Short mmCIF file of C-alpha atoms and ligand atoms in Angstrom, two decimals:
data_model
loop_
_atom_site.label_atom_id
_atom_site.label_comp_id
_atom_site.label_asym_id
_atom_site.label_seq_id
_atom_site.Cartn_x
_atom_site.Cartn_y
_atom_site.Cartn_z
CA UNK A 10 -16.98 30.15 -0.29
CA UNK A 11 -15.88 33.74 -0.41
CA UNK A 12 -13.91 33.39 -3.61
CA UNK A 13 -12.20 36.73 -3.11
CA UNK A 14 -9.98 35.56 -0.25
CA UNK A 15 -7.61 33.01 -1.70
CA UNK A 16 -5.11 34.28 -4.20
CA UNK A 17 -3.79 36.97 -1.91
CA UNK A 18 -0.59 36.75 0.16
CA UNK A 19 -1.16 34.13 2.87
CA UNK A 20 -2.92 31.71 0.57
CA UNK A 21 -2.39 28.54 2.55
CA UNK A 22 -3.77 30.04 5.72
CA UNK A 23 -6.70 31.52 3.82
CA UNK A 24 -7.88 28.34 2.13
CA UNK A 25 -7.56 26.39 5.38
CA UNK A 26 -9.45 29.10 7.23
CA UNK A 27 -12.24 28.96 4.70
CA UNK A 28 -12.48 25.20 5.16
CA UNK A 29 -12.29 25.41 8.96
CA UNK A 30 -14.83 28.24 9.18
CA UNK A 31 -17.23 26.35 7.03
CA UNK A 32 -16.97 22.98 8.79
CA UNK A 33 -15.11 23.52 12.08
CA UNK A 34 -15.62 19.98 13.37
CA UNK A 35 -14.05 18.18 10.39
CA UNK A 36 -10.51 17.88 11.83
CA UNK A 37 -9.26 15.07 9.62
CA UNK A 38 -10.44 16.92 6.53
CA UNK A 39 -8.58 20.06 7.61
CA UNK A 40 -5.47 17.94 8.12
CA UNK A 41 -5.66 16.41 4.63
CA UNK A 42 -6.36 19.76 2.93
CA UNK A 43 -3.53 21.46 4.84
CA UNK A 44 -1.07 18.77 3.80
CA UNK A 45 -1.92 18.86 0.09
CA UNK A 46 -2.18 22.65 -0.18
CA UNK A 47 1.18 23.12 1.54
CA UNK A 48 2.84 20.79 -1.00
CA UNK A 49 1.28 22.38 -4.07
CA UNK A 50 2.07 25.98 -3.17
CA UNK A 51 5.02 26.14 -5.62
CA UNK A 52 2.73 24.87 -8.39
CA UNK A 53 0.15 27.55 -7.63
CA UNK A 54 2.87 30.19 -7.51
CA UNK A 55 4.21 29.29 -10.94
CA UNK A 56 0.80 28.78 -12.59
CA UNK A 57 -1.43 31.79 -11.76
CA UNK A 58 -4.27 30.35 -13.85
CA UNK A 59 -5.03 27.82 -11.10
CA UNK A 60 -5.76 30.53 -8.56
CA UNK A 61 -7.63 32.66 -11.07
CA UNK A 62 -9.90 29.68 -11.80
CA UNK A 63 -10.36 29.19 -8.02
CA UNK A 64 -9.11 25.65 -8.34
CA UNK A 65 -8.23 25.23 -4.62
CA UNK A 66 -11.68 26.45 -3.56
CA UNK A 67 -13.34 24.08 -6.02
CA UNK A 68 -11.20 21.11 -4.95
CA UNK A 69 -12.14 21.34 -1.27
CA UNK A 70 -15.86 21.31 -2.01
CA UNK A 71 -17.31 17.86 -2.87
CA UNK A 72 -19.27 17.73 -6.12
CA UNK A 73 -22.05 15.97 -4.21
CA UNK A 74 -22.65 14.63 -0.69
CA UNK A 75 -25.29 11.97 -0.12
CA UNK A 76 -26.33 11.25 3.45
CA UNK A 77 -29.12 8.94 4.47
CA UNK A 78 -30.83 6.94 7.20
CA UNK A 79 -30.42 3.16 7.45
CA UNK A 80 -33.08 1.62 9.69
CA UNK A 81 -32.65 -2.11 10.28
CA UNK A 82 -33.67 -4.80 12.76
CA UNK A 83 -31.08 -6.72 14.80
CA UNK A 84 -31.34 -10.43 15.60
CA UNK A 85 -33.43 -9.69 18.69
CA UNK A 86 -35.93 -7.76 16.61
CA UNK A 87 -34.84 -4.37 18.00
CA UNK A 88 -34.86 -1.50 15.52
CA UNK A 89 -31.46 0.12 14.97
CA UNK A 90 -30.73 3.30 13.04
CA UNK A 91 -27.41 4.05 11.38
CA UNK A 92 -26.19 6.74 9.03
CA UNK A 93 -25.03 6.12 5.48
CA UNK A 94 -22.86 8.44 3.39
CA UNK A 95 -21.34 8.78 -0.03
CA UNK A 96 -19.02 11.67 -0.88
CA UNK A 97 -18.72 12.19 -4.63
CA UNK A 98 -15.66 14.40 -4.45
CA UNK A 99 -14.30 14.92 -7.94
CA UNK A 100 -15.08 13.40 -11.35
CA UNK A 101 -12.59 15.29 -13.53
CA UNK A 102 -10.72 12.11 -14.46
CA UNK A 103 -13.49 9.52 -14.50
CA UNK A 104 -16.38 8.02 -12.51
CA UNK A 105 -16.13 8.52 -8.74
CA UNK A 106 -14.12 5.66 -7.26
CA UNK A 107 -13.27 4.88 -3.65
CA UNK A 108 -14.12 2.54 -0.81
CA UNK A 109 -16.91 2.18 1.72
CA UNK A 110 -15.98 2.14 5.42
CA UNK A 111 -18.11 0.59 8.17
CA UNK A 112 -16.77 1.79 11.52
CA UNK A 113 -18.36 3.60 14.48
CA UNK A 114 -15.97 6.54 13.99
CA UNK A 115 -17.30 7.26 10.48
CA UNK A 116 -18.56 10.81 10.02
CA UNK A 117 -18.54 13.46 7.30
CA UNK A 118 -15.10 14.82 8.23
CA UNK A 119 -13.41 11.42 8.05
CA UNK A 120 -15.08 10.53 4.76
CA UNK A 121 -14.28 13.92 3.24
CA UNK A 122 -10.61 13.50 4.15
CA UNK A 123 -10.61 10.03 2.61
CA UNK A 124 -12.42 11.23 -0.53
CA UNK A 125 -10.07 14.20 -0.91
CA UNK A 126 -7.00 11.91 -0.65
CA UNK A 127 -8.62 9.48 -3.05
CA UNK A 128 -8.90 12.11 -5.79
CA UNK A 129 -5.11 12.60 -5.97
CA UNK A 130 -4.33 8.93 -5.38
CA UNK A 131 -6.54 7.88 -8.27
CA UNK A 132 -4.89 10.48 -10.49
CA UNK A 133 -1.49 8.92 -9.70
CA UNK A 134 -2.59 5.44 -10.79
CA UNK A 135 -2.69 6.52 -14.47
CA UNK A 136 -6.21 4.98 -14.72
CA UNK A 137 -9.35 7.02 -15.56
CA UNK A 138 -10.96 7.34 -12.13
CA UNK A 139 -12.39 10.26 -10.18
CA UNK A 140 -12.47 10.21 -6.37
CA UNK A 141 -15.13 9.37 -3.79
CA UNK A 142 -15.61 7.65 -0.46
CA UNK A 143 -18.52 6.47 1.63
CA UNK A 144 -19.63 4.28 4.47
CA UNK A 145 -21.62 4.04 7.63
CA UNK A 146 -21.16 4.49 11.37
CA UNK A 147 -22.36 0.88 11.73
CA UNK A 148 -20.00 -1.18 13.94
CA UNK A 149 -19.57 -4.68 12.46
CA UNK A 150 -17.83 -5.99 15.61
CA UNK A 151 -19.81 -8.76 17.24
CA UNK A 152 -22.61 -8.61 14.64
CA UNK A 153 -23.99 -11.79 13.12
CA UNK A 154 -23.78 -12.59 9.45
CA UNK A 155 -27.49 -11.88 9.07
CA UNK A 156 -27.18 -8.51 10.75
CA UNK A 157 -24.32 -7.58 8.42
CA UNK A 158 -26.42 -8.66 5.45
CA UNK A 159 -29.34 -6.51 6.60
CA UNK A 160 -27.23 -3.38 7.05
CA UNK A 161 -25.63 -3.91 3.62
CA UNK A 162 -29.07 -4.27 2.06
CA UNK A 163 -30.36 -1.20 3.88
CA UNK A 164 -27.30 0.77 2.79
CA UNK A 165 -27.69 -0.21 -0.86
CA UNK A 166 -31.44 0.34 -0.92
CA UNK A 167 -30.64 4.07 -0.87
CA UNK A 168 -27.21 4.16 -2.53
CA UNK A 169 -28.24 2.24 -5.65
CA UNK A 170 -29.94 5.28 -7.17
CA UNK A 171 -26.72 7.32 -7.00
CA UNK A 172 -24.12 4.87 -8.36
CA UNK A 173 -23.44 2.93 -11.56
CA UNK A 174 -20.54 1.55 -13.58
CA UNK A 175 -20.08 4.88 -15.42
CA UNK A 176 -21.07 7.12 -12.49
CA UNK A 177 -19.66 5.94 -9.18
CA UNK A 178 -18.03 2.60 -8.40
CA UNK A 179 -17.54 1.91 -4.66
CA UNK A 180 -15.19 -0.73 -3.19
CA UNK A 181 -14.23 -1.98 0.30
CA UNK A 182 -12.31 -0.28 3.12
CA UNK A 183 -12.21 -0.77 6.90
CA UNK A 184 -15.05 -3.11 7.88
CA UNK A 185 -16.09 -3.75 4.29
CA UNK A 186 -14.49 -6.85 2.78
CA UNK A 187 -15.50 -9.64 0.42
CA UNK A 188 -18.57 -10.62 2.47
CA UNK A 189 -20.00 -7.09 2.58
CA UNK A 190 -19.28 -6.42 -1.12
CA UNK A 191 -21.24 -9.59 -1.91
CA UNK A 192 -24.31 -8.46 0.04
CA UNK A 193 -24.10 -4.93 -1.38
CA UNK A 194 -23.78 -6.23 -4.94
CA UNK A 195 -26.69 -8.64 -4.51
CA UNK A 196 -28.99 -5.83 -3.43
CA UNK A 197 -27.86 -3.51 -6.22
CA UNK A 198 -28.49 -6.24 -8.80
CA UNK A 199 -31.96 -6.92 -7.41
CA UNK A 200 -33.01 -3.26 -7.33
CA UNK A 201 -31.61 -2.34 -10.75
CA UNK A 202 -32.31 -5.66 -12.41
CA UNK A 203 -28.89 -5.57 -14.05
CA UNK A 204 -25.56 -7.33 -13.56
CA UNK A 205 -22.82 -4.70 -13.98
CA UNK A 206 -19.42 -3.87 -12.57
CA UNK A 207 -20.84 -1.35 -10.10
CA UNK A 208 -18.63 -2.43 -7.20
CA UNK A 209 -15.05 -3.69 -7.12
CA UNK A 210 -13.64 -6.30 -4.78
CA UNK A 211 -16.27 -8.75 -6.04
CA UNK A 212 -15.98 -12.52 -5.65
CA UNK A 213 -13.80 -14.23 -8.24
CA UNK A 214 -16.60 -16.31 -9.68
CA UNK A 215 -18.92 -13.32 -10.25
CA UNK A 216 -16.77 -10.60 -11.78
CA UNK A 217 -13.95 -10.02 -9.30
CA UNK A 218 -10.30 -9.69 -10.28
CA UNK A 219 -7.49 -11.93 -9.19
CA UNK A 220 -5.03 -10.04 -6.93
CA UNK A 221 -7.65 -7.45 -5.84
CA UNK A 222 -7.65 -8.66 -2.21
CA UNK A 223 -3.84 -8.66 -2.18
CA UNK A 224 -3.37 -5.43 -4.15
CA UNK A 225 -3.11 -2.73 -1.47
CA UNK A 226 -0.68 -4.69 0.71
CA UNK A 227 1.39 -6.03 -2.18
CA UNK A 228 1.43 -2.57 -3.76
CA UNK A 229 2.69 -0.96 -0.56
CA UNK A 230 5.55 -3.48 -0.48
CA UNK A 231 6.35 -2.92 -4.18
CA UNK A 232 6.45 0.82 -3.51
CA UNK A 233 8.81 0.22 -0.57
CA UNK A 234 11.06 -1.91 -2.79
CA UNK A 235 11.22 0.94 -5.32
CA UNK A 236 12.16 3.42 -2.60
CA UNK A 237 14.85 1.07 -1.28
CA UNK A 238 16.26 0.57 -4.77
CA UNK A 239 17.10 4.30 -4.88
CA UNK A 240 19.59 3.53 -2.09
CA UNK A 241 20.71 0.24 -3.63
CA UNK A 242 18.93 -1.74 -0.93
CA UNK A 243 16.33 -4.52 -0.96
CA UNK A 244 13.72 -5.87 1.46
CA UNK A 245 15.47 -9.20 1.98
CA UNK A 246 16.73 -9.46 5.55
CA UNK A 247 15.01 -6.28 6.74
CA UNK A 248 13.06 -6.32 10.00
CA UNK A 249 9.60 -4.84 9.47
CA UNK A 250 6.85 -3.48 11.72
CA UNK A 251 3.34 -3.90 10.30
CA UNK A 252 0.28 -2.48 12.07
CA UNK A 253 -3.30 -3.68 11.65
CA UNK A 254 -4.32 -7.26 10.95
CA UNK A 255 -7.00 -6.73 8.33
CA UNK A 256 -6.86 -6.87 4.57
CA UNK A 257 -3.96 -4.48 4.00
CA UNK A 258 -1.83 -5.71 6.91
CA UNK A 259 -2.24 -9.39 6.01
CA UNK A 260 -1.11 -9.00 2.41
CA UNK A 261 1.65 -6.55 3.32
CA UNK A 262 3.02 -9.18 5.70
CA UNK A 263 2.54 -11.94 3.11
CA UNK A 264 4.57 -10.16 0.42
CA UNK A 265 7.26 -9.08 2.90
CA UNK A 266 7.69 -12.68 4.07
CA UNK A 267 7.83 -13.87 0.45
CA UNK A 268 10.59 -11.35 -0.29
CA UNK A 269 12.68 -12.54 2.68
CA UNK A 270 11.92 -9.78 5.17
CA UNK A 271 11.19 -10.50 8.85
CA UNK A 272 7.79 -9.24 10.05
CA UNK A 273 7.64 -8.88 13.84
CA UNK A 274 4.37 -7.05 14.64
CA UNK A 275 0.64 -6.90 13.91
CA UNK A 276 -2.20 -5.17 15.74
CA UNK A 277 -5.92 -4.51 16.02
CA UNK A 278 -7.92 -1.88 17.85
CA UNK A 279 -7.42 -3.74 21.17
CA UNK A 280 -3.63 -4.01 21.09
CA UNK A 281 -0.54 -5.28 19.29
CA UNK A 282 1.64 -8.37 19.19
CA UNK A 283 5.42 -8.49 18.93
CA UNK A 284 6.89 -11.79 17.77
CA UNK A 285 10.64 -11.73 18.21
CA UNK A 286 10.99 -14.92 16.18
CA UNK A 287 9.21 -13.40 13.21
CA UNK A 288 5.77 -14.07 11.74
CA UNK A 289 6.27 -16.73 9.08
CA UNK A 290 3.83 -17.91 6.41
CA UNK A 291 2.34 -20.52 8.73
CA UNK A 292 1.73 -18.08 11.56
CA UNK A 293 0.24 -15.64 9.06
CA UNK A 294 -2.12 -18.40 7.96
CA UNK A 295 -3.31 -18.59 11.57
CA UNK A 296 -3.92 -14.81 11.55
CA UNK A 297 -5.96 -15.03 8.33
CA UNK A 298 -8.29 -17.65 9.79
CA UNK A 299 -8.44 -15.79 13.10
CA UNK A 300 -9.39 -12.48 11.46
CA UNK A 301 -11.28 -13.46 8.30
CA UNK A 302 -13.16 -16.54 9.45
CA UNK A 303 -13.40 -16.49 13.25
CA UNK A 304 -13.30 -12.67 13.42
CA UNK A 305 -11.31 -12.91 16.68
CA UNK A 306 -8.80 -10.63 18.41
CA UNK A 307 -5.06 -10.44 17.68
CA UNK A 308 -4.32 -11.21 21.38
CA UNK A 309 -5.05 -14.86 20.51
CA UNK A 310 -1.84 -14.89 18.48
CA UNK A 311 0.22 -14.51 21.66
CA UNK A 312 -1.81 -17.28 23.33
CA UNK A 313 -1.00 -19.57 20.41
CA UNK A 314 2.68 -18.71 19.82
CA UNK A 315 5.00 -18.45 22.83
CA UNK A 316 7.57 -16.34 20.94
CA UNK A 317 5.05 -13.47 20.93
CA UNK A 318 3.87 -10.97 23.52
CA UNK A 319 0.63 -9.01 23.39
CA UNK A 320 0.37 -5.42 24.63
CA UNK A 321 -3.10 -4.09 25.23
CA UNK A 322 -4.10 -0.59 24.18
CA UNK A 323 -3.61 1.72 27.15
CA UNK A 324 -5.79 4.83 26.83
CA UNK A 325 -3.49 6.63 29.26
CA UNK A 326 -0.51 6.09 26.95
CA UNK A 327 -0.16 8.70 24.24
CA UNK A 328 2.20 6.60 22.16
CA UNK A 329 1.59 3.38 20.27
CA UNK A 330 3.88 0.59 21.55
CA UNK A 331 3.92 -1.09 18.14
CA UNK A 332 6.31 1.64 16.90
CA UNK A 333 8.79 1.12 19.74
CA UNK A 334 10.79 -1.89 18.51
CA UNK A 335 14.14 -2.16 16.74
CA UNK A 336 13.45 -2.43 13.00
CA UNK A 337 14.42 -1.19 9.54
CA UNK A 338 11.04 -0.56 7.92
CA UNK A 339 7.50 0.29 9.07
CA UNK A 340 4.22 -0.38 7.26
CA UNK A 341 1.36 1.38 9.09
CA UNK A 342 -1.69 -0.50 7.75
CA UNK A 343 -4.49 0.03 10.29
CA UNK A 344 -6.03 3.50 10.32
CA UNK A 345 -5.53 7.29 10.24
CA UNK A 346 -3.36 9.11 12.77
CA UNK A 347 -1.78 5.99 14.25
CA UNK A 348 1.70 7.60 14.32
CA UNK A 349 2.08 10.82 16.31
CA UNK A 350 5.27 12.87 16.69
CA UNK A 351 6.57 10.75 19.59
CA UNK A 352 5.83 7.53 17.69
CA UNK A 353 7.70 8.93 14.69
CA UNK A 354 10.65 9.78 16.92
CA UNK A 355 10.53 6.28 18.44
CA UNK A 356 10.69 4.78 14.94
CA UNK A 357 13.74 6.87 14.09
CA UNK A 358 15.43 6.06 17.41
CA UNK A 359 14.84 2.36 16.76
CA UNK A 360 16.61 2.51 13.40
CA UNK A 361 13.63 2.65 11.02
CA UNK A 362 14.63 4.36 7.77
CA UNK A 363 11.64 3.49 5.57
CA UNK A 364 7.92 4.06 6.14
CA UNK A 365 5.42 2.89 3.52
CA UNK A 366 1.84 3.86 4.36
CA UNK A 367 -0.66 1.10 3.61
CA UNK A 368 -3.30 2.98 5.61
CA UNK A 369 -4.68 6.39 4.65
CA UNK A 370 -3.03 9.30 6.50
CA UNK A 371 -1.64 7.13 9.34
CA UNK A 372 1.04 9.70 10.21
CA UNK A 373 0.16 12.99 11.87
CA UNK A 374 1.67 16.16 10.33
CA UNK A 375 4.33 16.65 13.03
CA UNK A 376 5.29 12.98 12.63
CA UNK A 377 5.76 13.53 8.89
CA UNK A 378 7.97 16.52 9.69
CA UNK A 379 10.19 14.25 11.79
CA UNK A 380 10.49 11.74 8.92
CA UNK A 381 11.39 14.55 6.53
CA UNK A 382 13.92 16.10 8.95
CA UNK A 383 15.68 12.72 9.19
CA UNK A 384 15.49 12.24 5.42
CA UNK A 385 14.13 8.71 5.72
CA UNK A 386 12.32 7.05 2.81
CA UNK A 387 8.75 8.11 3.52
CA UNK A 388 6.05 6.85 1.10
CA UNK A 389 2.75 8.66 1.81
CA UNK A 390 -0.50 6.67 1.62
CA UNK A 391 -1.81 8.28 -1.53
CA UNK A 392 1.18 6.84 -3.40
CA UNK A 393 2.12 3.75 -1.39
CA UNK A 394 -1.39 2.32 -0.98
CA UNK A 395 -2.63 3.16 -4.49
CA UNK A 396 -2.24 -0.49 -5.54
CA UNK A 397 -5.72 -1.34 -4.23
CA UNK A 398 -7.60 1.18 -6.28
CA UNK A 399 -5.34 0.44 -9.24
CA UNK A 400 -6.42 -3.19 -9.32
CA UNK A 401 -10.01 -2.01 -8.76
CA UNK A 402 -9.51 -0.01 -11.96
CA UNK A 403 -8.23 -3.17 -13.64
CA UNK A 404 -11.30 -5.03 -12.34
CA UNK A 405 -13.50 -2.39 -14.02
CA UNK A 406 -11.59 -2.85 -17.28
CA UNK A 407 -11.98 -6.63 -17.15
CA UNK A 408 -15.71 -6.26 -16.37
CA UNK A 409 -16.33 -3.97 -19.31
CA UNK A 410 -14.33 -6.25 -21.62
CA UNK A 411 -16.12 -9.28 -20.11
CA UNK A 412 -12.92 -11.23 -19.59
CA UNK A 413 -10.58 -12.19 -16.73
CA UNK A 414 -6.84 -11.77 -16.67
CA UNK A 415 -4.56 -14.32 -15.00
CA UNK A 416 -3.01 -13.77 -11.61
CA UNK A 417 0.37 -13.09 -13.19
CA UNK A 418 -1.09 -10.62 -15.69
CA UNK A 419 -2.75 -8.57 -12.94
CA UNK A 420 0.27 -8.77 -10.62
CA UNK A 421 2.61 -7.63 -13.42
CA UNK A 422 0.33 -4.68 -14.16
CA UNK A 423 0.21 -3.82 -10.44
CA UNK A 424 4.02 -3.88 -10.21
CA UNK A 425 4.30 -1.67 -13.27
CA UNK A 426 1.74 0.80 -11.89
CA UNK A 427 3.57 1.03 -8.53
CA UNK A 428 6.86 1.55 -10.36
CA UNK A 429 5.28 4.30 -12.47
CA UNK A 430 3.75 6.00 -9.42
CA UNK A 431 7.15 5.92 -7.73
CA UNK A 432 8.85 7.45 -10.77
CA UNK A 433 6.10 10.09 -11.09
CA UNK A 434 6.59 11.12 -7.43
CA UNK A 435 10.36 11.31 -7.80
CA UNK A 436 10.16 13.41 -10.97
CA UNK A 437 7.51 15.83 -9.65
CA UNK A 438 9.43 16.33 -6.41
CA UNK A 439 12.61 17.11 -8.31
CA UNK A 440 10.87 19.45 -10.74
CA UNK A 441 9.54 21.59 -7.90
CA UNK A 442 12.74 21.63 -5.82
CA UNK A 443 12.01 18.87 -3.26
CA UNK A 444 14.27 15.98 -4.33
CA UNK A 445 13.57 12.78 -2.43
CA UNK A 446 10.34 14.12 -0.92
CA UNK A 447 7.67 11.60 -1.94
CA UNK A 448 4.95 13.50 -0.10
CA UNK A 449 5.50 16.64 -2.16
CA UNK A 450 5.93 14.58 -5.32
CA UNK A 451 2.69 12.63 -4.85
CA UNK A 452 0.64 15.70 -3.97
CA UNK A 453 2.02 17.77 -6.85
CA UNK A 454 1.72 15.09 -9.55
CA UNK A 455 -1.81 14.11 -8.49
CA UNK A 456 -2.90 17.74 -8.20
CA UNK A 457 -1.63 18.83 -11.60
CA UNK A 458 -3.32 15.95 -13.39
CA UNK A 459 -6.69 16.59 -11.74
CA UNK A 460 -6.72 20.36 -11.99
CA UNK A 461 -5.64 20.44 -15.64
CA UNK A 462 -8.62 18.20 -16.43
CA UNK A 463 -10.87 20.53 -14.41
CA UNK A 464 -9.64 23.53 -16.41
CA UNK A 465 -10.26 21.70 -19.70
CA UNK A 466 -13.83 20.89 -18.64
CA UNK A 467 -14.80 24.47 -17.70
CA UNK A 468 -16.80 25.77 -14.77
CA UNK A 469 -18.85 22.72 -13.79
P1 LIG B 6 -9.76 -3.90 7.63
O1 LIG B 6 -11.07 -3.59 8.21
O2 LIG B 6 -9.56 -5.15 6.86
O3 LIG B 6 -8.63 -3.87 8.78
C1 LIG B 6 -8.44 -2.74 9.56
C2 LIG B 6 -7.44 -3.07 10.65
O4 LIG B 6 -7.08 -1.88 11.34
C3 LIG B 6 -7.99 -4.02 11.68
O5 LIG B 6 -6.94 -4.76 12.22
C4 LIG B 6 -8.57 -3.06 12.71
O6 LIG B 6 -8.69 -3.61 14.00
C5 LIG B 6 -7.54 -1.96 12.70
N1 LIG B 6 -8.16 -0.70 13.08
C6 LIG B 6 -9.22 -0.10 12.49
N2 LIG B 6 -9.54 1.03 13.14
C7 LIG B 6 -8.67 1.13 14.15
C8 LIG B 6 -8.48 2.09 15.17
N3 LIG B 6 -9.27 3.17 15.28
N4 LIG B 6 -7.46 1.88 16.04
C9 LIG B 6 -6.66 0.79 15.92
N5 LIG B 6 -6.80 -0.14 14.98
C10 LIG B 6 -7.78 0.03 14.11
O7 LIG B 6 -9.37 -2.62 6.74
P2 LIG B 6 -8.25 -2.49 5.61
O8 LIG B 6 -7.11 -3.38 5.91
O9 LIG B 6 -8.94 -2.59 4.31
O10 LIG B 6 -7.83 -0.97 5.78
C11 LIG B 6 -6.72 -0.56 6.59
C12 LIG B 6 -6.25 0.82 6.16
O11 LIG B 6 -5.84 0.77 4.76
C13 LIG B 6 -7.31 1.92 6.23
O12 LIG B 6 -6.66 3.15 6.53
C14 LIG B 6 -7.83 1.98 4.78
O13 LIG B 6 -8.41 3.22 4.49
C15 LIG B 6 -6.53 1.76 4.03
N6 LIG B 6 -6.69 1.33 2.65
C16 LIG B 6 -7.36 0.16 2.36
C17 LIG B 6 -7.46 -0.24 1.04
C18 LIG B 6 -8.07 -1.54 0.67
O14 LIG B 6 -7.94 -1.93 -0.49
N7 LIG B 6 -8.70 -2.27 1.59
C19 LIG B 6 -6.95 0.59 -0.06
C20 LIG B 6 -6.18 1.74 0.37
C21 LIG B 6 -6.09 2.08 1.68
P3 LIG B 6 -10.12 -4.13 14.53
O15 LIG B 6 -10.35 -5.43 13.82
O16 LIG B 6 -9.95 -4.26 15.99
O17 LIG B 6 -11.11 -3.08 14.15
#
């Protein structure tokens, strides 16, 4: 990095240009950096020390990138080769912490954006965790259990030498759930010959925490409830759009239903369902078996329940039909960039006045601008979905203390953490002249905590 560039007039443009010049193909990473740097400009302006210490330049460069080959044999005996990655982004606040994603779209740019977001998210949780992210371009769809086990073992046979309970503690993300964490943990234990809390999201009977599977979805709903409370409103009776049908979507829907809201949508990468009658606990039970056990498609929901219609993904359609229904609240919980500007406008036109992001960076920048222009309650992913990593942090604490907290104990701590994150965002946004802007608040509060620790620790 040419460290002489940033710190002059057009700082934002300069730092983004540096990042783009260096890695022009990493679009999602550019997007995440642009969003954070825009928000923290007032902080940089009032604290010249950050620019003098080249903090922005240091933040956009991972501390370490590990990239490796995973050769494995499929059930027919054919040799397959996938790529494995781990981005160790920033360890100013603690061991690297962040999920592993198995999805064919996985590449360095996507993982760097996720790792970059994770750094600030983890700072917001109040727990001592740095930020990282990893994964593979392996596509779990249609793979047998044995094939999944072999890729997990292949992945860990390289990763094990880079991670550890005080170094780097991965967790799940898209395509990596309880089954995959089990296989990854088993291989780590075998290679290291030690049983430690090196992964979170573990099974309950071998070191996992109660509420970890629920935490991201529940946390996103708790964050939404906090935002609503600022307008003297509650979730009861609200109509809600939820996208995705994986871990985050399922538990978002579960908590919404429990709190008396009406959930009318779910989706997967093939399409979405709209159930006018509402998805109740029983129907959600069907979805859990469909997705977690049978690993089927969400279209089966509409075959099972006549109150629902399924709309297939149409590559010719620029907008996502899931966001075009009358509702009060939206919980994007599938993947990045699932809400473009037109989708955002559709949400507003349909009466949505709250968006709580269970997914990471699901809204594109011009969509966020529309939310901000309409002054809706917009909870960005790094705040709204921080419940998952928070309970991962609690899992690490329980592991190192060698004890297990009750469901209520963990849930109470999760609620308190989400409340604290909400308050932190509100206060930081107000302090820097953006009242009510959770995006600015989350970016600023996370940034300040991380960079102050970096300054304390010197040039490392
Ligand atoms: P899962 O793999 O359990 O579920 C992902 C869901 O999103 C599936 O329904 C999947 O459909 C759908 N999906 C994935 N990719 C696409 C795509 N390109 N287009 C449309 N739909 C897609 O993952 P999670 O629920 O764990 O993760 C969902 C989001 O939440 C991600 O953004 C993740 O980073 C974020 N997150 C997750 C946390 C966690 O604790 N798990 C913590 C914080 C954030 P299909 O089955 O067809 O692939």
